[in-house]
Coordinates of C-alpha atoms and ligand atoms in Angstrom, one line a residue:
X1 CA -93.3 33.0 -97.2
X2 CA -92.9 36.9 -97.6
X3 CA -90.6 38.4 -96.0
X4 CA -91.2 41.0 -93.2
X5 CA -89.4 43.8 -91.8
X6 CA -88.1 42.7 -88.7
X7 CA -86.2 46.2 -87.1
X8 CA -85.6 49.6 -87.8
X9 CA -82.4 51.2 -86.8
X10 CA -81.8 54.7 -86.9
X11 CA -78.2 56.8 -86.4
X12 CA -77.8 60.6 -86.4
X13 CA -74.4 61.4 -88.5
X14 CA -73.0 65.1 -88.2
X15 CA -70.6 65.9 -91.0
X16 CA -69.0 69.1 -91.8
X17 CA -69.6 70.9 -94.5
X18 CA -66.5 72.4 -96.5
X19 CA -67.1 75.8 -96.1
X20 CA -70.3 77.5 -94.3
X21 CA -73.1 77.5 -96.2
X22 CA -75.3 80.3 -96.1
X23 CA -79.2 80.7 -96.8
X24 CA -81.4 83.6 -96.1
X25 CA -82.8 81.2 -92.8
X26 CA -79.5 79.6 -91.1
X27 CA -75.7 78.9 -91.9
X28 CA -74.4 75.5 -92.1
X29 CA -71.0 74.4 -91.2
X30 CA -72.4 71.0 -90.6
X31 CA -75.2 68.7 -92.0
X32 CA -76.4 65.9 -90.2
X33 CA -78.6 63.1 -91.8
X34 CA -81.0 60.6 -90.2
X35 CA -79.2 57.1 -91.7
X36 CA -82.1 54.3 -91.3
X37 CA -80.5 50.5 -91.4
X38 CA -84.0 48.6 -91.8
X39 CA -83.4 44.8 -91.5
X40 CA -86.1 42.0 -93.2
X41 CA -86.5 38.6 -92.0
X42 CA -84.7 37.3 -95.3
X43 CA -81.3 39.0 -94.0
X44 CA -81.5 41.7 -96.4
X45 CA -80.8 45.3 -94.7
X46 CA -82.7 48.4 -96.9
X47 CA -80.8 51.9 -96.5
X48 CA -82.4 55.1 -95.9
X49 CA -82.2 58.9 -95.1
X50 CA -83.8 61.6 -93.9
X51 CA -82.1 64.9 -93.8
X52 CA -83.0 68.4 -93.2
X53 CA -81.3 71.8 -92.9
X54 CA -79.9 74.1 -89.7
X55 CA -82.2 71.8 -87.5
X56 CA -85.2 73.4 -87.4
X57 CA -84.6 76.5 -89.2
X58 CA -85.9 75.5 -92.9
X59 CA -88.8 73.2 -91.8
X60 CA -91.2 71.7 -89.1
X61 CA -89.3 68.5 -89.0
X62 CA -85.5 68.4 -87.2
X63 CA -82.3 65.1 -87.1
X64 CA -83.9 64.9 -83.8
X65 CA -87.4 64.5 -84.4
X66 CA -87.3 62.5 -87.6
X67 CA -85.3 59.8 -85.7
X68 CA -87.4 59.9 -82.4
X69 CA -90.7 59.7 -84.5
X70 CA -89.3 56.9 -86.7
X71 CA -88.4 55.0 -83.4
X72 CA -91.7 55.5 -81.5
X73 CA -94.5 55.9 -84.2
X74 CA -93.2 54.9 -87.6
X75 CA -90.9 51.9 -86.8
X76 CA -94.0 50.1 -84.8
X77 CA -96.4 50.7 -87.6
X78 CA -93.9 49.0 -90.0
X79 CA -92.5 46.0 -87.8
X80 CA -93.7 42.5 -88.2
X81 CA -95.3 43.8 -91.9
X82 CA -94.8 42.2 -95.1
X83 CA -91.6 43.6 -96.7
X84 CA -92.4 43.8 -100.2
X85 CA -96.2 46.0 -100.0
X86 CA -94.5 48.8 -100.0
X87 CA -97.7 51.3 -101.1
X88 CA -99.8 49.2 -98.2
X89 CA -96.6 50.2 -96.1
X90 CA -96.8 53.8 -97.2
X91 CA -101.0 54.3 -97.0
X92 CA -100.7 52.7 -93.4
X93 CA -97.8 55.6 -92.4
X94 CA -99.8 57.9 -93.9
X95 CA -102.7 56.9 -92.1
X96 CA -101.8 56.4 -88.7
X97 CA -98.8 59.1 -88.7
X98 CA -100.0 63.2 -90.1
X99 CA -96.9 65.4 -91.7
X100 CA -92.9 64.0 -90.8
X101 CA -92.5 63.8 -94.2
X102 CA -88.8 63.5 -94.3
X103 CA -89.2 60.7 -91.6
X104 CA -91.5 58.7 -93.7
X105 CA -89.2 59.2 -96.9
X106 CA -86.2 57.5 -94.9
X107 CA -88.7 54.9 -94.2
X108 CA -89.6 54.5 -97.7
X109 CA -86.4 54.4 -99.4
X110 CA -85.3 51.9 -97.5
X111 CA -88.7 49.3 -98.1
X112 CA -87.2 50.9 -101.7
X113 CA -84.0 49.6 -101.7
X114 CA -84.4 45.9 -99.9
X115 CA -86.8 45.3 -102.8
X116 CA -84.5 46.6 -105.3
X117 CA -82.1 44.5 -103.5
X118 CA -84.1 41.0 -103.0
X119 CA -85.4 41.3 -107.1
X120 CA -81.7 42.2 -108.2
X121 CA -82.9 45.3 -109.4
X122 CA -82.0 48.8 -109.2
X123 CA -84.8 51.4 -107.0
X124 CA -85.2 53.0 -111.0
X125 CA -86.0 49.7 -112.3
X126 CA -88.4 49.3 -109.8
X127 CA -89.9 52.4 -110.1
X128 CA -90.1 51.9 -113.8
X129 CA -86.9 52.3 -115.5
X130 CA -84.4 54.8 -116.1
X131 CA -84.6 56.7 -119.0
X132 CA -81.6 58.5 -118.5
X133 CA -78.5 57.8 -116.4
X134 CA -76.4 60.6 -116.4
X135 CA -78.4 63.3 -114.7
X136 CA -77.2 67.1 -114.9
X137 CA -75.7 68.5 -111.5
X138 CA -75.6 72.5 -110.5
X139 CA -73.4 73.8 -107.9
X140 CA -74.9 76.0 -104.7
X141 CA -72.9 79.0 -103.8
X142 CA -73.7 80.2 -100.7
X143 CA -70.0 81.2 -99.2
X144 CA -71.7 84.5 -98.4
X145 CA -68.6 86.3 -100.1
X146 CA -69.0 87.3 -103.8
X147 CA -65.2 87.1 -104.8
X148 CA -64.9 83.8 -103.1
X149 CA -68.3 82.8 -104.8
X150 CA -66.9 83.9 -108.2
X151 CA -63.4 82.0 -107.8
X152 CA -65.8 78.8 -106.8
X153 CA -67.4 79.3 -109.8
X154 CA -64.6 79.2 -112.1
X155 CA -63.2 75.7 -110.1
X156 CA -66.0 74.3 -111.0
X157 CA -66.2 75.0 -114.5
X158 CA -62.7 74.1 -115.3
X159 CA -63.1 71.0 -113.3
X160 CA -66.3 70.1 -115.8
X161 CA -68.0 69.3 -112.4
X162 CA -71.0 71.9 -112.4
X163 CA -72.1 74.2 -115.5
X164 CA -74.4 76.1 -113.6
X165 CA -74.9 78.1 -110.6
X166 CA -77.6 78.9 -108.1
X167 CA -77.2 81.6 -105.5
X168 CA -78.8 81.7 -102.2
X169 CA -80.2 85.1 -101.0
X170 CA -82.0 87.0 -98.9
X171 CA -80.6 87.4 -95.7
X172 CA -79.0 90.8 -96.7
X173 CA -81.1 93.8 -98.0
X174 CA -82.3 93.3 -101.5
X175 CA -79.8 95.6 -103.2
X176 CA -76.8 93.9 -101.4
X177 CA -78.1 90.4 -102.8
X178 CA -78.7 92.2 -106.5
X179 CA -75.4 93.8 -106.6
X180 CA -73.5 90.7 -105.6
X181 CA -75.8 88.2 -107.7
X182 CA -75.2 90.8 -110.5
X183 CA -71.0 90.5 -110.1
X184 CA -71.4 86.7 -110.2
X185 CA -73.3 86.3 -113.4
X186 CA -71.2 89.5 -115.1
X187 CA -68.0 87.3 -114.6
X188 CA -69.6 84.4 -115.7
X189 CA -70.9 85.7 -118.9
X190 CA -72.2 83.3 -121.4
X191 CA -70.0 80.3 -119.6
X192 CA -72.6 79.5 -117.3
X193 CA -76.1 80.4 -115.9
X194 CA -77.0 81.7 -112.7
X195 CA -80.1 81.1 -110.7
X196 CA -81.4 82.9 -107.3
X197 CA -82.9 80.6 -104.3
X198 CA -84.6 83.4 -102.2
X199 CA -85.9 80.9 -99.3
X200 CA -89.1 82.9 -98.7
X201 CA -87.0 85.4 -97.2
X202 CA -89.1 88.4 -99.3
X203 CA -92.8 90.3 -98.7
X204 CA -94.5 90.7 -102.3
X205 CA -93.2 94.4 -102.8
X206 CA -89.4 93.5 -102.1
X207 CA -89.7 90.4 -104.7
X208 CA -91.3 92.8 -107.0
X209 CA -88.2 95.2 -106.9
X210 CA -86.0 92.5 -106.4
X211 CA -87.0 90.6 -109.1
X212 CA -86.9 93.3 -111.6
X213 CA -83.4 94.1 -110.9
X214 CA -82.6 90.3 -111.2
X215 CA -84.4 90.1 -114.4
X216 CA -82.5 92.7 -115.9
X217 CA -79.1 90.8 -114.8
X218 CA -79.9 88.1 -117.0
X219 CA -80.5 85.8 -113.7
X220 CA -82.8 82.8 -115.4
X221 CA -85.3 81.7 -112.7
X222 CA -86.4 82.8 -109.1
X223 CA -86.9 80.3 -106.3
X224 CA -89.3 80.4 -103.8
X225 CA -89.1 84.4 -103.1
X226 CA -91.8 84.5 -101.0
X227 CA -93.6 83.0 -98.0
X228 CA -94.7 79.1 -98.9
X229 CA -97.9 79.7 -98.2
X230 CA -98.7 82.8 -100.8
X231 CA -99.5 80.4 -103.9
X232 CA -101.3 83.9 -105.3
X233 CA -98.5 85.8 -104.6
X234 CA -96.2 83.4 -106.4
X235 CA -98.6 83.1 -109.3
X236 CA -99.0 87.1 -109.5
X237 CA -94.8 86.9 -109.8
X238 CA -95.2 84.4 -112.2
X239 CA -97.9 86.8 -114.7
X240 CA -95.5 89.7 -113.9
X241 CA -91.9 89.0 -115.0
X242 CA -90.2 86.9 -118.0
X243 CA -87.9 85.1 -115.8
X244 CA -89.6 82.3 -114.5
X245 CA -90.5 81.3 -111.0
X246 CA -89.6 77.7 -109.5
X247 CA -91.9 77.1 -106.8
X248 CA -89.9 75.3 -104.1
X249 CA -91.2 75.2 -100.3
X250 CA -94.6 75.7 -102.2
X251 CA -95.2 72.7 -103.3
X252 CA -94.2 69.4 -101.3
X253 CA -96.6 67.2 -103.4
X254 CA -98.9 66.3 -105.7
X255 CA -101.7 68.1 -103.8
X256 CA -99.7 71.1 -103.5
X257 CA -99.5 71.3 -107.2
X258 CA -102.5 70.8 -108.0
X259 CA -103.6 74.0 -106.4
X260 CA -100.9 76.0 -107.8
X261 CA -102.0 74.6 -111.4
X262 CA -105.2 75.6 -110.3
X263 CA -104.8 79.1 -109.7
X264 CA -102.8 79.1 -113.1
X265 CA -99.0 79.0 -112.0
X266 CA -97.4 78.7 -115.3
X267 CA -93.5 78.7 -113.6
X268 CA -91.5 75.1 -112.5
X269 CA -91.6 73.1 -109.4
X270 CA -88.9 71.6 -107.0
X271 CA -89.3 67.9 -106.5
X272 CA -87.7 66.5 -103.4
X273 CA -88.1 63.2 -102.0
X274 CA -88.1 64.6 -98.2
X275 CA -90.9 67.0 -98.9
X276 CA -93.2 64.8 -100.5
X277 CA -92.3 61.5 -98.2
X278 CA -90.6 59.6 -100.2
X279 CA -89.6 58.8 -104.2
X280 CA -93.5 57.3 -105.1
X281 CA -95.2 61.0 -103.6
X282 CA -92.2 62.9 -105.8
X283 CA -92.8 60.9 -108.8
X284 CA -96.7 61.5 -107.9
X285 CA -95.9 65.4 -108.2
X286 CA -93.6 65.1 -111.0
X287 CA -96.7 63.4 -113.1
X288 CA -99.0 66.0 -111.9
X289 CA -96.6 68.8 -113.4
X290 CA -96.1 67.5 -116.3
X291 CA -99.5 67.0 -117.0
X292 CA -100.3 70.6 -116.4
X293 CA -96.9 71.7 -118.2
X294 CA -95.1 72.7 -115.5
X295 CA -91.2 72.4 -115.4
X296 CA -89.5 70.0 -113.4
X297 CA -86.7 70.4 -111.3
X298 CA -84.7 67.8 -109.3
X299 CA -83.8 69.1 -105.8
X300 CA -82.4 68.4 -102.6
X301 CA -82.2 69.7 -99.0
X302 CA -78.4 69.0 -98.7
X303 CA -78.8 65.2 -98.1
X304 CA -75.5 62.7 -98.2
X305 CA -75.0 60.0 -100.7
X306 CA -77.9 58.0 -99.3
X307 CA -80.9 60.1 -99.8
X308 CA -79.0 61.3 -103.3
X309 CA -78.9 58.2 -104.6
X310 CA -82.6 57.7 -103.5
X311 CA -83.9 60.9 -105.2
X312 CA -81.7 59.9 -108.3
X313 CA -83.1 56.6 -109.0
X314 CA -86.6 58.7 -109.2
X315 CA -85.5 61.4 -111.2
X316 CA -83.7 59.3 -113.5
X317 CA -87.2 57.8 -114.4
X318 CA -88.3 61.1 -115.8
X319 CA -88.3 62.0 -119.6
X320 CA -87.4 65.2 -118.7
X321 CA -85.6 67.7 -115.9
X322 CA -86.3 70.8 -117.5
X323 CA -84.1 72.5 -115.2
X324 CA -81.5 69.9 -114.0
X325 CA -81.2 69.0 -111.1
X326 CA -78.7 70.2 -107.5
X327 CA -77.7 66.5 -106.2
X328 CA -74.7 67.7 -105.0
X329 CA -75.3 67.3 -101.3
X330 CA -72.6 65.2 -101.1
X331 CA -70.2 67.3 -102.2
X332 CA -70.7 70.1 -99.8
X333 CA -69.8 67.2 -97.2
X334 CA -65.5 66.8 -96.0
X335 CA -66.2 63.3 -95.8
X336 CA -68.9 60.2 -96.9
X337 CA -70.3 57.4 -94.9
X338 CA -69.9 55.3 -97.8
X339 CA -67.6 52.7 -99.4
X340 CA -67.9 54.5 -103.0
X341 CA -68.8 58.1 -103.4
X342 CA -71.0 58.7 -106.2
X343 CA -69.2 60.3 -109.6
X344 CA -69.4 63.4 -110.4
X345 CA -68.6 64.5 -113.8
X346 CA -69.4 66.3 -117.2
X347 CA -71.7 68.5 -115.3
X348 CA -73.5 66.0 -113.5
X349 CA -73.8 62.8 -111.5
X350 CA -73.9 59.1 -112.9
X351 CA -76.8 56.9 -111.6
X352 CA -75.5 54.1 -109.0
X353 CA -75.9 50.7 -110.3
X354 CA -77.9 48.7 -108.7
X355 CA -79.5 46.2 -106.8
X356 CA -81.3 48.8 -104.6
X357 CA -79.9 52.4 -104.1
X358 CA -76.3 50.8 -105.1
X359 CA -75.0 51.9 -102.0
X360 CA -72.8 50.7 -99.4
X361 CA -71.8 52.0 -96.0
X362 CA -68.5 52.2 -94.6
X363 CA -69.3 50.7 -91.2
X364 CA -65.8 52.4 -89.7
X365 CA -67.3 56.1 -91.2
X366 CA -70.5 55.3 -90.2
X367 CA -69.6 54.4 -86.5
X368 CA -67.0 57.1 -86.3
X369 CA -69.4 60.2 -87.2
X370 CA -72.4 58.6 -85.7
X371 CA -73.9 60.6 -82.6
X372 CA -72.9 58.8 -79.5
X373 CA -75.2 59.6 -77.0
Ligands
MUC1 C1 -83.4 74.7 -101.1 O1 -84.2 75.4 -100.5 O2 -83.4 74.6 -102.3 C2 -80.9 73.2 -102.1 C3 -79.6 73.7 -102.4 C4 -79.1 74.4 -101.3 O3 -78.1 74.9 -101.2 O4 -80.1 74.4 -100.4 C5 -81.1 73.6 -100.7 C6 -82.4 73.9 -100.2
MG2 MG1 -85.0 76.0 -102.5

């Protein structure tokens, strides 16, 4: 007989972050995921995460609310159901549950991983195979300080950890962000390339000047510089200037990006498991982007080693990141919640071997940064 999935556990975990991490919406000094312990009837236990950023500052969906919607909506819908039809699993959330997309990835990934776990096979076998397992890594800086951004920089680099750089902006005026995203790649030079993450935080005529100024600096691609829901704004940005756009907040899934390729957006997209509910909608977009020739990018909202690994295993089933990928979530974290920290090195990250997510919790981590109450 099949095995079901027979309870749903979910823990909110608040770790600091080593430094405060700025975007144009909020400041972090801590992250907290969602961690989802989802046990089958054959005593196998599937991980998850769902993870979002300065509560509900970057999205509709906060730590709270994804773990109170798991427990009373999703969890019911998923209890008592046969473990291994995942996409039945996923249509029947979908159904019966509208948006909580990061909620419903946690789910996912862990139906993911207890399959990958009861076949002896890793989530990127599942999913198809890896065709690459060392995946490239960038490095956020976000310090809010340029000299203490530049000196980061540097670390990195010598360390072999990250070989390029993406700068969140926008929460100063435009020529503040220009002059000190200008500093940062003139130190840099040739050694590395730098990228802006504007967070929507510009109107049209702002990303217009802003951009041009960028351009000129020899930033190489603009992220999400203005409000989500101007696709013909973005596209307009797109005709205008030779540095490309990377549609992030645009674009959670296949749908999405099928009406940006529509209007004609010719820049690159953002995949992220949380914004497209889970690995099988990000893949879903991935497919549609490549289609239509559009550059693919693996990205994160900041989640711990959990949701990493999760978003790994699908982006190492890709023949192609045409511009890397920022699963460093982890290491803007003090501490894990997990027995072996994923490695980092040459510039990027090394898929976990499997079964599953090839991830283990430290039970005396997990209990000590758990929420309490
Ligand atoms: C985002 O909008 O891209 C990714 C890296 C980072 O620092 O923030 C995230 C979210
Ligand atoms: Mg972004």
């Amino acid at each position: 007989m099949s095995a079901v999935v027979e309870s749903i556990e979910t823990l909110l975990v608040d770790l600091p972050t080593i430094r405060p991490h700025k975007l144009s919406m909020t400041t972090m000094a801590c992250q907290t995921m969602v961690i989802v312990r989802m046990r089958h009837s054959d005593g196998l236990e599937g991980l998850g995460e769902g993870t979002t950023i300065g509560g509900l500052a970057y999205g509709p969906e906060s730590p709270e609310s994804i773990k109170c919607n798991i427990d009373t909506y999703l969890a019911p819908l998923l209890i008592g159901q046969p473990s291994n039809s995942i996409n039945a699993l996923r249509a029947r959330m979908n159904r019966h549950v509208r948006g909580n997309a990061i909620a419903k990835s946690a789910l996912e990934t862990a139906l993911l991983d207890a399959q990958g776990k009861r076949l002896g096979l890793s989530v990127a076998e599942l999913l198809g195979g890896a065709r690459q397992t060392h995946l490239p890594v960038l490095w956020t800086l976000a310090s809010g300080d340029t000299a203490r951004d530049i000196d980061e920089a540097f670390q990195r680099l010598d360390e072999r950890r990250h070989g390029d750089f993406k700068l969140k902006i926008g929460a100063r005026p435009v020529d503040e962000d220009v002059a000190h995203v200008a500093a940062i790649k003139a130190a840099l030079g040739d050694r590395a390339s730098v990228r802006v993450d504007v967070n929507q935080a510009w109107d049209e005529g702002t990303a217009v000047r802003g951009i041009a100024a960028l351009q000129d600096a020899g930033i190489a691609l603009i992220e999400q510089p203005i409000d989500a829901r101007n696709h013909a704004g973005l596209v307009r940005l797109a005709e205008r200037f030779r540095v490309p756009m990377l549609a992030d907040e645009a674009v959670a899934d296949a749908r999405d990006g099928y009406e940006l390729a529509a209007r004609g957006f010719s820049g690159a997209v953002a995949l992220k498991i949380a914004k497209a509910g889970g690995p099988l909608g990000a893949l879903e977009l991935a497919g549609l982007a490549r289609t239509v020739g559009m550059g693919l990018y693996g990205g994160t909202l900041l989640e711990g080693t959990v949701g990493t690994a999760a978003a790994l295993h699908a982006w190492a089933t890709l023949p192609e990141l045409a511009w890397g990928s920022e699963m460093f979530g982890p290491l803007l974290l003090t501490d894990d919640i997990v027995a072996e920290p994923l490695d980092y090195r040459d510039f990027g990250v090394a898929l976990p071997a499997g079964p599953g997510l090839g991830i283990t919790l430290d039970e005396d981590k997990l209990a000590h940064y758990s929420r309490k109450h």
